[in-house]
mmCIF file with all atom_site columns, C-alpha atoms in Angstrom:
data_model
loop_
_atom_site.group_PDB
_atom_site.id
_atom_site.type_symbol
_atom_site.label_atom_id
_atom_site.label_alt_id
_atom_site.label_comp_id
_atom_site.label_asym_id
_atom_site.label_entity_id
_atom_site.label_seq_id
_atom_site.pdbx_PDB_ins_code
_atom_site.Cartn_x
_atom_site.Cartn_y
_atom_site.Cartn_z
_atom_site.occupancy
_atom_site.B_iso_or_equiv
_atom_site.pdbx_formal_charge
_atom_site.auth_seq_id
_atom_site.auth_comp_id
_atom_site.auth_asym_id
_atom_site.auth_atom_id
_atom_site.pdbx_PDB_model_num
ATOM 1   C CA . MET A 1 1   ? 129.259 67.365 -175.570 1.00 0.00 ? 1   MET A CA 1
ATOM 2   C CA . TYR A 1 2   ? 125.776 69.071 -175.662 1.00 0.00 ? 2   TYR A CA 1
ATOM 3   C CA . LYS A 1 3   ? 122.556 67.182 -175.862 1.00 0.00 ? 3   LYS A CA 1
ATOM 4   C CA . ILE A 1 4   ? 119.883 67.942 -178.507 1.00 0.00 ? 4   ILE A CA 1
ATOM 5   C CA . ALA A 1 5   ? 116.250 68.220 -177.689 1.00 0.00 ? 5   ALA A CA 1
ATOM 6   C CA . VAL A 1 6   ? 113.016 68.381 -179.879 1.00 0.00 ? 6   VAL A CA 1
ATOM 7   C CA . LEU A 1 7   ? 109.863 70.120 -178.370 1.00 0.00 ? 7   LEU A CA 1
ATOM 8   C CA . GLY A 1 8   ? 106.637 69.938 -180.163 1.00 0.00 ? 8   GLY A CA 1
ATOM 9   C CA . ASP A 1 9   ? 103.385 67.862 -180.743 1.00 0.00 ? 9   ASP A CA 1
ATOM 10  C CA . LYS A 1 10  ? 103.885 64.128 -180.617 1.00 0.00 ? 10  LYS A CA 1
ATOM 11  C CA . ASN A 1 11  ? 102.865 63.594 -184.402 1.00 0.00 ? 11  ASN A CA 1
ATOM 12  C CA . SER A 1 12  ? 105.530 66.120 -185.552 1.00 0.00 ? 12  SER A CA 1
ATOM 13  C CA . ILE A 1 13  ? 108.476 65.002 -183.428 1.00 0.00 ? 13  ILE A CA 1
ATOM 14  C CA . GLN A 1 14  ? 108.218 61.266 -182.953 1.00 0.00 ? 14  GLN A CA 1
ATOM 15  C CA . GLY A 1 15  ? 110.608 60.425 -185.812 1.00 0.00 ? 15  GLY A CA 1
ATOM 16  C CA . PHE A 1 16  ? 113.513 62.291 -184.154 1.00 0.00 ? 16  PHE A CA 1
ATOM 17  C CA . LEU A 1 17  ? 113.525 59.377 -181.508 1.00 0.00 ? 17  LEU A CA 1
ATOM 18  C CA . ALA A 1 18  ? 114.944 57.210 -184.354 1.00 0.00 ? 18  ALA A CA 1
ATOM 19  C CA . ILE A 1 19  ? 118.071 59.263 -184.616 1.00 0.00 ? 19  ILE A CA 1
ATOM 20  C CA . GLY A 1 20  ? 118.724 59.417 -180.918 1.00 0.00 ? 20  GLY A CA 1
ATOM 21  C CA . LEU A 1 21  ? 117.528 62.853 -179.883 1.00 0.00 ? 21  LEU A CA 1
ATOM 22  C CA . SER A 1 22  ? 115.496 63.542 -176.741 1.00 0.00 ? 22  SER A CA 1
ATOM 23  C CA . VAL A 1 23  ? 111.828 64.378 -177.585 1.00 0.00 ? 23  VAL A CA 1
ATOM 24  C CA . PHE A 1 24  ? 109.354 66.157 -175.531 1.00 0.00 ? 24  PHE A CA 1
ATOM 25  C CA . SER A 1 25  ? 105.708 66.434 -176.291 1.00 0.00 ? 25  SER A CA 1
ATOM 26  C CA . PRO A 1 26  ? 104.099 68.669 -173.544 1.00 0.00 ? 26  PRO A CA 1
ATOM 27  C CA . ASN A 1 27  ? 100.328 68.905 -173.090 1.00 0.00 ? 27  ASN A CA 1
ATOM 28  C CA . GLY A 1 28  ? 99.746  72.765 -173.018 1.00 0.00 ? 28  GLY A CA 1
ATOM 29  C CA . TYR A 1 29  ? 101.367 75.942 -172.316 1.00 0.00 ? 29  TYR A CA 1
ATOM 30  C CA . GLU A 1 30  ? 102.403 75.531 -168.703 1.00 0.00 ? 30  GLU A CA 1
ATOM 31  C CA . GLU A 1 31  ? 104.085 72.137 -169.323 1.00 0.00 ? 31  GLU A CA 1
ATOM 32  C CA . ALA A 1 32  ? 105.806 73.277 -172.320 1.00 0.00 ? 32  ALA A CA 1
ATOM 33  C CA . LYS A 1 33  ? 107.173 76.413 -170.514 1.00 0.00 ? 33  LYS A CA 1
ATOM 34  C CA . ASP A 1 34  ? 108.391 74.179 -167.656 1.00 0.00 ? 34  ASP A CA 1
ATOM 35  C CA . ILE A 1 35  ? 110.042 71.757 -170.120 1.00 0.00 ? 35  ILE A CA 1
ATOM 36  C CA . LEU A 1 36  ? 111.733 74.536 -171.962 1.00 0.00 ? 36  LEU A CA 1
ATOM 37  C CA . HIS A 1 37  ? 113.176 75.973 -168.808 1.00 0.00 ? 37  HIS A CA 1
ATOM 38  C CA . ASP A 1 38  ? 114.359 72.429 -167.665 1.00 0.00 ? 38  ASP A CA 1
ATOM 39  C CA . LEU A 1 39  ? 116.085 71.778 -171.037 1.00 0.00 ? 39  LEU A CA 1
ATOM 40  C CA . VAL A 1 40  ? 117.975 75.054 -170.617 1.00 0.00 ? 40  VAL A CA 1
ATOM 41  C CA . GLU A 1 41  ? 118.889 74.253 -167.013 1.00 0.00 ? 41  GLU A CA 1
ATOM 42  C CA . GLN A 1 42  ? 120.067 70.735 -168.258 1.00 0.00 ? 42  GLN A CA 1
ATOM 43  C CA . GLU A 1 43  ? 122.465 72.538 -170.720 1.00 0.00 ? 43  GLU A CA 1
ATOM 44  C CA . TYR A 1 44  ? 120.957 71.154 -173.874 1.00 0.00 ? 44  TYR A CA 1
ATOM 45  C CA . GLY A 1 45  ? 123.023 72.955 -176.655 1.00 0.00 ? 45  GLY A CA 1
ATOM 46  C CA . ILE A 1 46  ? 120.264 72.735 -179.366 1.00 0.00 ? 46  ILE A CA 1
ATOM 47  C CA . ILE A 1 47  ? 116.546 72.708 -178.954 1.00 0.00 ? 47  ILE A CA 1
ATOM 48  C CA . TYR A 1 48  ? 114.410 72.260 -181.910 1.00 0.00 ? 48  TYR A CA 1
ATOM 49  C CA . ILE A 1 49  ? 110.752 73.511 -181.547 1.00 0.00 ? 49  ILE A CA 1
ATOM 50  C CA . THR A 1 50  ? 107.762 73.201 -183.762 1.00 0.00 ? 50  THR A CA 1
ATOM 51  C CA . GLU A 1 51  ? 106.643 76.450 -184.925 1.00 0.00 ? 51  GLU A CA 1
ATOM 52  C CA . GLU A 1 52  ? 103.353 75.915 -183.219 1.00 0.00 ? 52  GLU A CA 1
ATOM 53  C CA . PHE A 1 53  ? 105.116 75.630 -180.008 1.00 0.00 ? 53  PHE A CA 1
ATOM 54  C CA . GLN A 1 54  ? 107.492 78.414 -180.925 1.00 0.00 ? 54  GLN A CA 1
ATOM 55  C CA . GLU A 1 55  ? 104.543 80.803 -181.130 1.00 0.00 ? 55  GLU A CA 1
ATOM 56  C CA . MET A 1 56  ? 103.108 79.582 -177.849 1.00 0.00 ? 56  MET A CA 1
ATOM 57  C CA . LEU A 1 57  ? 106.515 80.019 -175.965 1.00 0.00 ? 57  LEU A CA 1
ATOM 58  C CA . GLN A 1 58  ? 107.800 83.154 -177.881 1.00 0.00 ? 58  GLN A CA 1
ATOM 59  C CA . LYS A 1 59  ? 108.072 85.091 -174.608 1.00 0.00 ? 59  LYS A CA 1
ATOM 60  C CA . GLU A 1 60  ? 110.086 82.423 -172.864 1.00 0.00 ? 60  GLU A CA 1
ATOM 61  C CA . ILE A 1 61  ? 112.296 81.835 -176.044 1.00 0.00 ? 61  ILE A CA 1
ATOM 62  C CA . ASP A 1 62  ? 112.963 85.571 -176.134 1.00 0.00 ? 62  ASP A CA 1
ATOM 63  C CA . GLU A 1 63  ? 114.595 85.215 -172.573 1.00 0.00 ? 63  GLU A CA 1
ATOM 64  C CA . TYR A 1 64  ? 117.312 83.224 -174.228 1.00 0.00 ? 64  TYR A CA 1
ATOM 65  C CA . ALA A 1 65  ? 117.784 85.248 -177.465 1.00 0.00 ? 65  ALA A CA 1
ATOM 66  C CA . ASP A 1 66  ? 121.030 86.878 -176.319 1.00 0.00 ? 66  ASP A CA 1
ATOM 67  C CA . SER A 1 67  ? 122.533 83.660 -174.796 1.00 0.00 ? 67  SER A CA 1
ATOM 68  C CA . TYR A 1 68  ? 125.067 81.738 -176.467 1.00 0.00 ? 68  TYR A CA 1
ATOM 69  C CA . LEU A 1 69  ? 123.253 78.451 -175.550 1.00 0.00 ? 69  LEU A CA 1
ATOM 70  C CA . PRO A 1 70  ? 120.922 77.127 -176.110 1.00 0.00 ? 70  PRO A CA 1
ATOM 71  C CA . ALA A 1 71  ? 120.228 77.420 -179.944 1.00 0.00 ? 71  ALA A CA 1
ATOM 72  C CA . ILE A 1 72  ? 116.531 77.363 -180.086 1.00 0.00 ? 72  ILE A CA 1
ATOM 73  C CA . ILE A 1 73  ? 115.565 76.499 -183.687 1.00 0.00 ? 73  ILE A CA 1
ATOM 74  C CA . PRO A 1 74  ? 112.074 76.528 -185.102 1.00 0.00 ? 74  PRO A CA 1
ATOM 75  C CA . ILE A 1 75  ? 111.091 73.503 -187.275 1.00 0.00 ? 75  ILE A CA 1
ATOM 76  C CA . PRO A 1 76  ? 107.797 72.802 -189.232 1.00 0.00 ? 76  PRO A CA 1
ATOM 77  C CA . GLY A 1 77  ? 105.226 70.562 -187.544 1.00 0.00 ? 77  GLY A CA 1
ATOM 78  C CA . VAL A 1 78  ? 102.798 68.346 -189.340 1.00 0.00 ? 78  VAL A CA 1
ATOM 79  C CA . LYS A 1 79  ? 100.594 71.079 -190.179 1.00 0.00 ? 79  LYS A CA 1
ATOM 80  C CA . GLY A 1 80  ? 103.051 72.436 -192.495 1.00 0.00 ? 80  GLY A CA 1
ATOM 81  C CA . ASN A 1 81  ? 105.574 75.503 -192.647 1.00 0.00 ? 81  ASN A CA 1
ATOM 82  C CA . THR A 1 82  ? 104.075 78.711 -191.146 1.00 0.00 ? 82  THR A CA 1
ATOM 83  C CA . GLY A 1 83  ? 107.097 80.873 -192.087 1.00 0.00 ? 83  GLY A CA 1
ATOM 84  C CA . LYS A 1 84  ? 107.641 81.851 -188.673 1.00 0.00 ? 84  LYS A CA 1
ATOM 85  C CA . GLY A 1 85  ? 110.921 79.878 -188.583 1.00 0.00 ? 85  GLY A CA 1
ATOM 86  C CA . MET A 1 86  ? 112.434 81.820 -191.463 1.00 0.00 ? 86  MET A CA 1
ATOM 87  C CA . LEU A 1 87  ? 111.214 85.073 -189.913 1.00 0.00 ? 87  LEU A CA 1
ATOM 88  C CA . ASN A 1 88  ? 113.226 83.978 -186.861 1.00 0.00 ? 88  ASN A CA 1
ATOM 89  C CA . VAL A 1 89  ? 116.402 83.345 -188.948 1.00 0.00 ? 89  VAL A CA 1
ATOM 90  C CA . LYS A 1 90  ? 115.870 86.650 -190.706 1.00 0.00 ? 90  LYS A CA 1
ATOM 91  C CA . LYS A 1 91  ? 115.821 88.582 -187.347 1.00 0.00 ? 91  LYS A CA 1
ATOM 92  C CA . SER A 1 92  ? 118.821 86.789 -186.111 1.00 0.00 ? 92  SER A CA 1
ATOM 93  C CA . VAL A 1 93  ? 120.776 87.536 -189.096 1.00 0.00 ? 93  VAL A CA 1
ATOM 94  C CA . GLU A 1 94  ? 119.667 91.129 -189.007 1.00 0.00 ? 94  GLU A CA 1
ATOM 95  C CA . ARG A 1 95  ? 120.805 91.454 -185.277 1.00 0.00 ? 95  ARG A CA 1
ATOM 96  C CA . ALA A 1 96  ? 124.217 89.775 -186.135 1.00 0.00 ? 96  ALA A CA 1
ATOM 97  C CA . VAL A 1 97  ? 125.256 91.880 -189.248 1.00 0.00 ? 97  VAL A CA 1
ATOM 98  C CA . GLY A 1 98  ? 123.021 94.937 -188.881 1.00 0.00 ? 98  GLY A CA 1
ATOM 99  C CA . SER A 1 99  ? 120.943 94.563 -192.017 1.00 0.00 ? 99  SER A CA 1
ATOM 100 C CA . ASP A 1 100 ? 118.708 92.233 -193.952 1.00 0.00 ? 100 ASP A CA 1
ATOM 101 C CA . ILE A 1 101 ? 120.927 90.244 -196.222 1.00 0.00 ? 101 ILE A CA 1
ATOM 102 C CA . ILE A 1 102 ? 118.588 87.481 -196.636 1.00 0.00 ? 102 ILE A CA 1
ATOM 103 C CA . PHE A 1 103 ? 115.631 89.117 -198.235 1.00 0.00 ? 103 PHE A CA 1
ATOM 104 C CA . GLY A 1 104 ? 117.420 92.534 -199.280 1.00 0.00 ? 104 GLY A CA 1
ATOM 105 C CA . ASN A 1 105 ? 115.039 94.741 -197.531 1.00 0.00 ? 105 ASN A CA 1
ATOM 106 C CA . ASP A 1 106 ? 116.449 97.575 -195.390 1.00 0.00 ? 106 ASP A CA 1
#
């Protein structure tokens, strides 16, 4: 069974501890990058990442875009939803089916 991790700022992800997920709150880009790569090496199946950290780590996340695992899923942080998560879903759907079936744009 695969493990699930949450990566982001402490205030946004602390509640995930209550449901038994592994939470990681790095201080800065370098630490976040190292944690992301460690989570992949430890075969986490799902990595939830706050949109703020997703933006910071987009280059590293793109390295795993064509991999079956892990599923790296953006979530809003305490600062609110930036829309980047939905954009990521839209891109994934377009890549999978060949067109924009979510928003209807070609």
